[in-house]
PDB file of C-alpha atoms and ligand atoms in Angstrom:
ATOM      1  CA  UNK Q 175      -0.082   0.168  -0.084  1.00 84.00           C
ATOM      2  CA  UNK Q 176       1.530   3.338  -0.857  1.00 91.00           C
ATOM      3  CA  UNK Q 177      -0.040   6.520   0.080  1.00 92.00           C
ATOM      4  CA  UNK Q 178       1.352   9.991  -1.309  1.00 95.00           C
ATOM      5  CA  UNK Q 179       0.231  13.780  -1.243  1.00 95.00           C
ATOM      6  CA  UNK Q 180       1.652  15.735  -3.991  1.00 96.00           C
ATOM      7  CA  UNK Q 181       1.799  19.103  -4.075  1.00 96.00           C
ATOM      8  CA  UNK Q 182       2.767  22.118  -6.233  1.00 94.00           C
ATOM      9  CA  UNK Q 183       1.873  25.509  -7.561  1.00 92.00           C
ATOM     10  CA  UNK Q 184      -0.488  25.599 -10.692  1.00 85.00           C
ATOM     11  CA  UNK Q 185       1.475  25.086 -13.794  1.00 86.00           C
ATOM     12  CA  UNK Q 186       3.965  22.520 -11.813  1.00 92.00           C
ATOM     13  CA  UNK Q 187       2.396  19.501 -13.714  1.00 91.00           C
ATOM     14  CA  UNK Q 188       0.675  17.930 -10.343  1.00 92.00           C
ATOM     15  CA  UNK Q 189      -1.936  16.452 -12.605  1.00 90.00           C
ATOM     16  CA  UNK Q 190       0.255  15.021 -14.931  1.00 91.00           C
ATOM     17  CA  UNK Q 191       2.878  13.620 -12.781  1.00 95.00           C
ATOM     18  CA  UNK Q 192      -0.029  11.879 -10.549  1.00 95.00           C
ATOM     19  CA  UNK Q 193      -1.429  10.329 -13.957  1.00 93.00           C
ATOM     20  CA  UNK Q 194       1.841   9.013 -14.622  1.00 94.00           C
ATOM     21  CA  UNK Q 195       2.461   7.850 -11.450  1.00 95.00           C
ATOM     22  CA  UNK Q 196      -0.808   6.123 -10.706  1.00 93.00           C
ATOM     23  CA  UNK Q 197      -0.933   4.332 -14.195  1.00 90.00           C
ATOM     24  CA  UNK Q 198       1.522   1.204 -13.684  1.00 89.00           C
ATOM     25  CA  UNK Q 199       1.539   1.305  -9.809  1.00 91.00           C
ATOM     26  CA  UNK Q 200      -2.106   0.864 -10.006  1.00 91.00           C
ATOM     27  CA  UNK Q 201      -2.457   3.881  -7.633  1.00 93.00           C
ATOM     28  CA  UNK Q 202      -5.693   5.783  -7.600  1.00 93.00           C
ATOM     29  CA  UNK Q 203      -5.270   9.410  -8.456  1.00 93.00           C
ATOM     30  CA  UNK Q 204      -7.919  11.409  -6.058  1.00 92.00           C
ATOM     31  CA  UNK Q 205      -8.272  15.230  -7.448  1.00 91.00           C
ATOM     32  CA  UNK Q 206     -10.081  17.330  -5.097  1.00 90.00           C
ATOM     33  CA  UNK Q 207     -10.534  19.833  -7.947  1.00 86.00           C
ATOM     34  CA  UNK Q 208     -11.984  17.082 -10.536  1.00 88.00           C
ATOM     35  CA  UNK Q 209     -14.271  15.543  -7.639  1.00 90.00           C
ATOM     36  CA  UNK Q 210     -15.960  19.269  -7.418  1.00 88.00           C
ATOM     37  CA  UNK Q 211     -16.033  19.682 -10.941  1.00 88.00           C
ATOM     38  CA  UNK Q 212     -18.019  16.131 -11.362  1.00 89.00           C
ATOM     39  CA  UNK Q 213     -20.253  16.822  -8.519  1.00 89.00           C
ATOM     40  CA  UNK Q 214     -20.933  20.475 -10.454  1.00 88.00           C
ATOM     41  CA  UNK Q 215     -21.360  18.949 -13.968  1.00 90.00           C
ATOM     42  CA  UNK Q 216     -23.497  15.950 -12.443  1.00 92.00           C
ATOM     43  CA  UNK Q 217     -25.705  18.243 -10.496  1.00 92.00           C
ATOM     44  CA  UNK Q 218     -25.551  16.767  -7.188  1.00 91.00           C
ATOM     45  CA  UNK Q 219     -26.736  18.564  -3.810  1.00 92.00           C
ATOM     46  CA  UNK Q 220     -22.931  19.340  -3.329  1.00 89.00           C
ATOM     47  CA  UNK Q 221     -22.268  20.507  -6.796  1.00 90.00           C
ATOM     48  CA  UNK Q 222     -25.210  23.127  -6.126  1.00 92.00           C
ATOM     49  CA  UNK Q 223     -24.044  23.992  -3.030  1.00 90.00           C
ATOM     50  CA  UNK Q 224     -20.150  24.652  -4.494  1.00 87.00           C
ATOM     51  CA  UNK Q 225     -22.243  26.417  -7.454  1.00 88.00           C
ATOM     52  CA  UNK Q 226     -23.722  29.034  -4.999  1.00 90.00           C
ATOM     53  CA  UNK Q 227     -20.314  29.327  -3.062  1.00 84.00           C
ATOM     54  CA  UNK Q 228     -18.839  30.175  -6.461  1.00 78.00           C
ATOM     55  CA  UNK Q 229     -21.310  32.256  -7.642  1.00 81.00           C
ATOM     56  CA  UNK Q 230     -21.181  34.539  -4.084  1.00 81.00           C
ATOM     57  CA  UNK Q 231     -17.529  34.749  -4.907  1.00 73.00           C
ATOM     58  CA  UNK Q 232     -16.777  32.510  -1.815  1.00 76.00           C
ATOM     59  CA  UNK Q 233     -14.216  29.636  -1.830  1.00 74.00           C
ATOM     60  CA  UNK Q 234     -15.207  26.260  -0.581  1.00 80.00           C
ATOM     61  CA  UNK Q 235     -15.138  26.030   3.154  1.00 82.00           C
ATOM     62  CA  UNK Q 236     -12.635  23.499   4.913  1.00 80.00           C
ATOM     63  CA  UNK Q 237     -15.497  21.404   6.270  1.00 83.00           C
ATOM     64  CA  UNK Q 238     -16.935  20.765   3.012  1.00 86.00           C
ATOM     65  CA  UNK Q 239     -13.448  19.987   1.615  1.00 87.00           C
ATOM     66  CA  UNK Q 240     -12.574  17.391   4.298  1.00 87.00           C
ATOM     67  CA  UNK Q 241     -15.980  15.685   4.105  1.00 86.00           C
ATOM     68  CA  UNK Q 242     -15.386  15.402   0.241  1.00 88.00           C
ATOM     69  CA  UNK Q 243     -11.740  13.808   0.775  1.00 88.00           C
ATOM     70  CA  UNK Q 244     -13.069  11.519   3.827  1.00 87.00           C
ATOM     71  CA  UNK Q 245     -15.848  10.024   1.555  1.00 88.00           C
ATOM     72  CA  UNK Q 246     -13.878   9.782  -1.265  1.00 88.00           C
ATOM     73  CA  UNK Q 247     -11.184   7.916   0.732  1.00 86.00           C
ATOM     74  CA  UNK Q 248     -13.950   5.705   2.397  1.00 86.00           C
ATOM     75  CA  UNK Q 249     -14.709   4.276  -1.141  1.00 84.00           C
ATOM     76  CA  UNK Q 250     -11.495   2.065  -0.542  1.00 78.00           C
ATOM     77  CA  UNK Q 251     -11.082   1.549  -4.376  1.00 82.00           C
ATOM     78  CA  UNK Q 252      -7.603   1.978  -3.487  1.00 81.00           C
ATOM     79  CA  UNK Q 253      -6.232  -1.460  -3.278  1.00 84.00           C
ATOM     80  CA  UNK Q 254      -2.542  -0.549  -3.815  1.00 88.00           C
ATOM     81  CA  UNK Q 255      -2.762   3.332  -2.433  1.00 91.00           C
ATOM     82  CA  UNK Q 256      -3.113   6.614  -3.607  1.00 93.00           C
ATOM     83  CA  UNK Q 257      -1.938  10.098  -4.791  1.00 95.00           C
ATOM     84  CA  UNK Q 258      -3.974  12.297  -3.469  1.00 94.00           C
ATOM     85  CA  UNK Q 259      -3.769  15.830  -5.519  1.00 93.00           C
ATOM     86  CA  UNK Q 260      -5.484  19.476  -4.152  1.00 89.00           C
ATOM     87  CA  UNK Q 261      -5.321  18.549  -0.679  1.00 91.00           C
ATOM     88  CA  UNK Q 262      -4.549  19.254   2.182  1.00 92.00           C
ATOM     89  CA  UNK Q 263      -4.668  23.221   1.427  1.00 88.00           C
ATOM     90  CA  UNK Q 264      -3.854  24.648   4.564  1.00 89.00           C
ATOM     91  CA  UNK Q 265      -2.450  24.001   7.667  1.00 88.00           C
ATOM     92  CA  UNK Q 266      -5.874  22.825   9.632  1.00 86.00           C
ATOM     93  CA  UNK Q 267      -6.459  20.119   6.580  1.00 88.00           C
ATOM     94  CA  UNK Q 268      -3.052  19.164   7.045  1.00 90.00           C
ATOM     95  CA  UNK Q 269      -3.048  18.090  10.585  1.00 88.00           C
ATOM     96  CA  UNK Q 270      -6.660  16.532   9.907  1.00 82.00           C
ATOM     97  CA  UNK Q 271      -4.746  14.454   7.239  1.00 85.00           C
ATOM     98  CA  UNK Q 272      -1.802  13.606   9.346  1.00 87.00           C
ATOM     99  CA  UNK Q 273      -4.457  12.492  12.325  1.00 86.00           C
ATOM    100  CA  UNK Q 274      -6.409  10.048  10.045  1.00 83.00           C
ATOM    101  CA  UNK Q 275      -3.962   8.856   7.314  1.00 83.00           C
ATOM    102  CA  UNK Q 276      -0.559   7.270   7.526  1.00 84.00           C
ATOM    103  CA  UNK Q 277       1.311   8.596   4.194  1.00 88.00           C
ATOM    104  CA  UNK Q 278       4.012   7.301   2.925  1.00 91.00           C
ATOM    105  CA  UNK Q 279       5.583  10.626   1.405  1.00 93.00           C
ATOM    106  CA  UNK Q 280       4.885  14.243   0.252  1.00 96.00           C
ATOM    107  CA  UNK Q 281       5.668  14.972  -3.407  1.00 97.00           C
ATOM    108  CA  UNK Q 282       6.634  18.520  -3.764  1.00 97.00           C
ATOM    109  CA  UNK Q 283       6.881  19.879  -7.365  1.00 97.00           C
ATOM    110  CA  UNK Q 284       9.126  22.903  -6.892  1.00 96.00           C
ATOM    111  CA  UNK Q 285       8.815  25.387  -9.558  1.00 96.00           C
ATOM    112  CA  UNK Q 286       9.927  29.100  -8.908  1.00 96.00           C
ATOM    113  CA  UNK Q 287       7.341  31.978  -9.564  1.00 96.00           C
ATOM    114  CA  UNK Q 288       9.003  33.659 -12.385  1.00 95.00           C
ATOM    115  CA  UNK Q 289       8.908  30.092 -14.132  1.00 94.00           C
ATOM    116  CA  UNK Q 290       5.225  29.683 -13.035  1.00 93.00           C
ATOM    117  CA  UNK Q 291       4.555  33.233 -14.609  1.00 93.00           C
ATOM    118  CA  UNK Q 292       6.417  32.042 -17.872  1.00 93.00           C
ATOM    119  CA  UNK Q 293       4.274  29.067 -18.396  1.00 89.00           C
ATOM    120  CA  UNK Q 294       1.162  30.526 -17.179  1.00 89.00           C
ATOM    121  CA  UNK Q 295       1.374  33.700 -19.386  1.00 91.00           C
ATOM    122  CA  UNK Q 296       1.926  31.698 -22.468  1.00 92.00           C
ATOM    123  CA  UNK Q 297      -1.103  30.024 -22.199  1.00 91.00           C
ATOM    124  CA  UNK Q 298      -4.075  30.784 -24.581  1.00 93.00           C
ATOM    125  CA  UNK Q 299      -7.239  29.788 -25.276  1.00 93.00           C
ATOM    126  CA  UNK Q 300      -9.604  29.565 -28.616  1.00 94.00           C
ATOM    127  CA  UNK Q 301     -12.596  32.148 -27.765  1.00 94.00           C
ATOM    128  CA  UNK Q 302     -14.643  30.108 -30.356  1.00 95.00           C
ATOM    129  CA  UNK Q 303     -14.025  26.492 -29.780  1.00 94.00           C
ATOM    130  CA  UNK Q 304     -12.341  26.419 -26.633  1.00 90.00           C
ATOM    131  CA  UNK Q 305      -9.133  24.793 -27.619  1.00 91.00           C
ATOM    132  CA  UNK Q 306      -5.922  25.440 -25.339  1.00 90.00           C
ATOM    133  CA  UNK Q 307      -2.648  26.783 -26.612  1.00 91.00           C
ATOM    134  CA  UNK Q 308       0.547  27.304 -24.936  1.00 88.00           C
ATOM    135  CA  UNK Q 309       2.881  29.636 -26.773  1.00 89.00           C
ATOM    136  CA  UNK Q 310       5.909  27.828 -25.467  1.00 86.00           C
ATOM    137  CA  UNK Q 311       4.918  24.188 -25.976  1.00 82.00           C
ATOM    138  CA  UNK Q 312       2.096  24.299 -28.456  1.00 86.00           C
ATOM    139  CA  UNK Q 313       2.198  27.436 -30.828  1.00 91.00           C
ATOM    140  CA  UNK Q 314      -0.728  27.944 -33.299  1.00 94.00           C
ATOM    141  CA  UNK Q 315       0.385  28.159 -37.002  1.00 95.00           C
ATOM    142  CA  UNK Q 316      -0.737  31.701 -37.300  1.00 94.00           C
ATOM    143  CA  UNK Q 317      -0.290  34.207 -34.398  1.00 94.00           C
ATOM    144  CA  UNK Q 318      -3.320  35.018 -32.714  1.00 94.00           C
ATOM    145  CA  UNK Q 319      -5.658  32.332 -34.456  1.00 96.00           C
ATOM    146  CA  UNK Q 320      -7.150  28.909 -33.791  1.00 96.00           C
ATOM    147  CA  UNK Q 321      -5.314  25.987 -35.934  1.00 96.00           C
ATOM    148  CA  UNK Q 322      -8.921  23.978 -35.604  1.00 94.00           C
ATOM    149  CA  UNK Q 323     -11.183  26.928 -36.315  1.00 96.00           C
ATOM    150  CA  UNK Q 324      -9.889  30.187 -37.070  1.00 96.00           C
ATOM    151  CA  UNK Q 325     -11.231  31.818 -34.017  1.00 96.00           C
ATOM    152  CA  UNK Q 326      -9.335  34.562 -31.983  1.00 96.00           C
ATOM    153  CA  UNK Q 327      -7.030  33.272 -29.181  1.00 96.00           C
ATOM    154  CA  UNK Q 328      -7.719  35.048 -26.082  1.00 95.00           C
ATOM    155  CA  UNK Q 329      -6.145  35.015 -22.305  1.00 92.00           C
ATOM    156  CA  UNK Q 330      -8.079  33.339 -19.415  1.00 85.00           C
ATOM    157  CA  UNK Q 331      -9.004  36.109 -17.224  1.00 82.00           C
ATOM    158  CA  UNK Q 332      -7.474  33.745 -14.556  1.00 79.00           C
ATOM    159  CA  UNK Q 333      -4.382  33.990 -16.462  1.00 85.00           C
ATOM    160  CA  UNK Q 334      -4.022  37.579 -16.271  1.00 87.00           C
ATOM    161  CA  UNK Q 335      -0.715  38.688 -14.450  1.00 90.00           C
ATOM    162  CA  UNK Q 336      -2.343  40.650 -11.509  1.00 90.00           C
ATOM    163  CA  UNK Q 337      -4.661  37.363 -11.100  1.00 88.00           C
ATOM    164  CA  UNK Q 338      -1.875  35.253 -11.366  1.00 90.00           C
ATOM    165  CA  UNK Q 339      -0.006  37.370  -8.627  1.00 92.00           C
ATOM    166  CA  UNK Q 340      -2.668  37.027  -6.463  1.00 90.00           C
ATOM    167  CA  UNK Q 341      -2.753  33.151  -6.648  1.00 88.00           C
ATOM    168  CA  UNK Q 342       0.869  32.980  -6.241  1.00 92.00           C
ATOM    169  CA  UNK Q 343       0.764  34.934  -2.990  1.00 93.00           C
ATOM    170  CA  UNK Q 344      -2.364  33.071  -1.652  1.00 89.00           C
ATOM    171  CA  UNK Q 345      -0.463  29.582  -2.930  1.00 91.00           C
ATOM    172  CA  UNK Q 346       2.406  30.787  -0.555  1.00 94.00           C
ATOM    173  CA  UNK Q 347       0.669  31.936   2.302  1.00 93.00           C
ATOM    174  CA  UNK Q 348      -1.340  28.749   2.545  1.00 91.00           C
ATOM    175  CA  UNK Q 349       0.803  25.931   0.835  1.00 93.00           C
ATOM    176  CA  UNK Q 350       4.154  26.938   2.631  1.00 94.00           C
ATOM    177  CA  UNK Q 351       3.030  26.087   5.931  1.00 94.00           C
ATOM    178  CA  UNK Q 352       1.722  22.605   4.983  1.00 94.00           C
ATOM    179  CA  UNK Q 353       5.087  21.882   3.236  1.00 94.00           C
ATOM    180  CA  UNK Q 354       6.984  22.920   6.349  1.00 94.00           C
ATOM    181  CA  UNK Q 355       4.425  20.926   8.564  1.00 93.00           C
ATOM    182  CA  UNK Q 356       5.202  18.029   6.510  1.00 93.00           C
ATOM    183  CA  UNK Q 357       8.925  18.633   6.433  1.00 92.00           C
ATOM    184  CA  UNK Q 358       9.008  18.202  10.156  1.00 91.00           C
ATOM    185  CA  UNK Q 359       7.758  14.762   9.890  1.00 85.00           C
ATOM    186  CA  UNK Q 360      10.227  14.208   7.206  1.00 79.00           C
ATOM    187  CA  UNK Q 361       7.497  13.173   4.522  1.00 85.00           C
ATOM    188  CA  UNK Q 362       8.247  15.780   1.844  1.00 94.00           C
ATOM    189  CA  UNK Q 363      10.732  14.956  -1.474  1.00 96.00           C
ATOM    190  CA  UNK Q 364      11.391  18.120  -3.292  1.00 96.00           C
ATOM    191  CA  UNK Q 365      11.634  17.488  -6.611  1.00 96.00           C
ATOM    192  CA  UNK Q 366      12.855  20.253  -9.501  1.00 96.00           C
ATOM    193  CA  UNK Q 367       9.788  20.765 -11.571  1.00 96.00           C
ATOM    194  CA  UNK Q 368      11.546  22.600 -14.499  1.00 95.00           C
ATOM    195  CA  UNK Q 369      12.675  19.306 -16.148  1.00 94.00           C
ATOM    196  CA  UNK Q 370      10.502  17.825 -18.911  1.00 92.00           C
ATOM    197  CA  UNK Q 371       7.789  15.537 -17.507  1.00 92.00           C
ATOM    198  CA  UNK Q 372       9.507  12.194 -18.204  1.00 94.00           C
ATOM    199  CA  UNK Q 373      12.648  13.284 -16.191  1.00 96.00           C
ATOM    200  CA  UNK Q 374      10.261  14.781 -13.238  1.00 97.00           C
ATOM    201  CA  UNK Q 375       8.590  11.382 -12.980  1.00 97.00           C
ATOM    202  CA  UNK Q 376      11.956   9.229 -12.852  1.00 97.00           C
ATOM    203  CA  UNK Q 377      13.124  11.558 -10.251  1.00 97.00           C
ATOM    204  CA  UNK Q 378      10.251  10.942  -8.207  1.00 97.00           C
ATOM    205  CA  UNK Q 379      10.376   7.254  -8.672  1.00 96.00           C
ATOM    206  CA  UNK Q 380      13.832   7.215  -8.031  1.00 96.00           C
ATOM    207  CA  UNK Q 381      13.620   9.401  -4.663  1.00 95.00           C
ATOM    208  CA  UNK Q 382      10.915   6.914  -3.387  1.00 94.00           C
ATOM    209  CA  UNK Q 383      12.111   3.692  -4.453  1.00 93.00           C
ATOM    210  CA  UNK Q 384       9.646   3.034  -6.837  1.00 94.00           C
ATOM    211  CA  UNK Q 385      10.141   1.067 -10.199  1.00 93.00           C
ATOM    212  CA  UNK Q 386      11.037   3.426 -13.077  1.00 94.00           C
ATOM    213  CA  UNK Q 387       8.612   4.729 -15.272  1.00 93.00           C
ATOM    214  CA  UNK Q 388       8.357   3.058 -18.819  1.00 89.00           C
ATOM    215  CA  UNK Q 389       7.189   5.462 -21.311  1.00 84.00           C
ATOM    216  CA  UNK Q 390       5.785   2.702 -23.675  1.00 84.00           C
ATOM    217  CA  UNK Q 391       3.550   1.587 -20.510  1.00 79.00           C
ATOM    218  CA  UNK Q 392      -0.169   1.030 -21.733  1.00 77.00           C
ATOM    219  CA  UNK Q 393      -1.340  -2.083 -19.917  1.00 73.00           C
ATOM    220  CA  UNK Q 394      -1.306  -4.026 -16.725  1.00 73.00           C
ATOM    221  CA  UNK Q 395       0.109  -2.438 -13.592  1.00 71.00           C
ATOM    222  CA  UNK Q 396       2.889  -3.850 -12.109  1.00 69.00           C
ATOM    223  CA  UNK Q 397       2.653  -5.387  -8.765  1.00 64.00           C
ATOM    224  CA  UNK Q 398       4.587  -3.933  -5.900  1.00 61.00           C
ATOM    225  CA  UNK Q 399       5.905  -5.907  -3.236  1.00 58.00           C
ATOM    226  CA  UNK Q 400       4.197  -4.579   0.148  1.00 53.00           C
TER     227      UNK Q 400
HETATM  228 ZN1   ZN V 139     -11.059  27.072 -32.068  1.00 51.17          ZN
END
């Protein structure tokens, strides 16, 4: 059984790294953001609650997040373990988590703020079909135009420099103390997230003594000892 928490700022590749890690090791990737998005999309009671909060410009409260995580982990569909992404988001949730689950490690994807800015500010979105672009890794063929539909490429409101600066401040004020708390328990492996995704994944696995990632892997999960 392997239980990991993955932490990192927006743009650090948390989702991608979680999926690469979960695949052949047969871990369940638990993304708190995905769970909330699913509830909103499926129009559950919780989804309606989240929708009201968001419409009122409020954040989803700690209690609600903790309930969702507790319910999700109680499904016990994780025979070989899990990678949780998007939780804990503050010190209180970290304390709750440490009391409730024994985790094997915290994967801390470290990306300097100026690299976050470089990555996030390069993102564009087609205003017509919603296709995502990235001026570093996935440039459109014609500048400012969608390759698929010819629509105009725009920046998400969320990706504007001042909105990003606010999110970075918010991230550091909440998440740095969480990492500090985990670090005191000696759980944290800090991984340089500036490398390409396969290198980052191999580094994570080496640091946690896991079998190396096989980029050609498509099939059956490896059985881990223990
Ligand atoms: Zn388009």
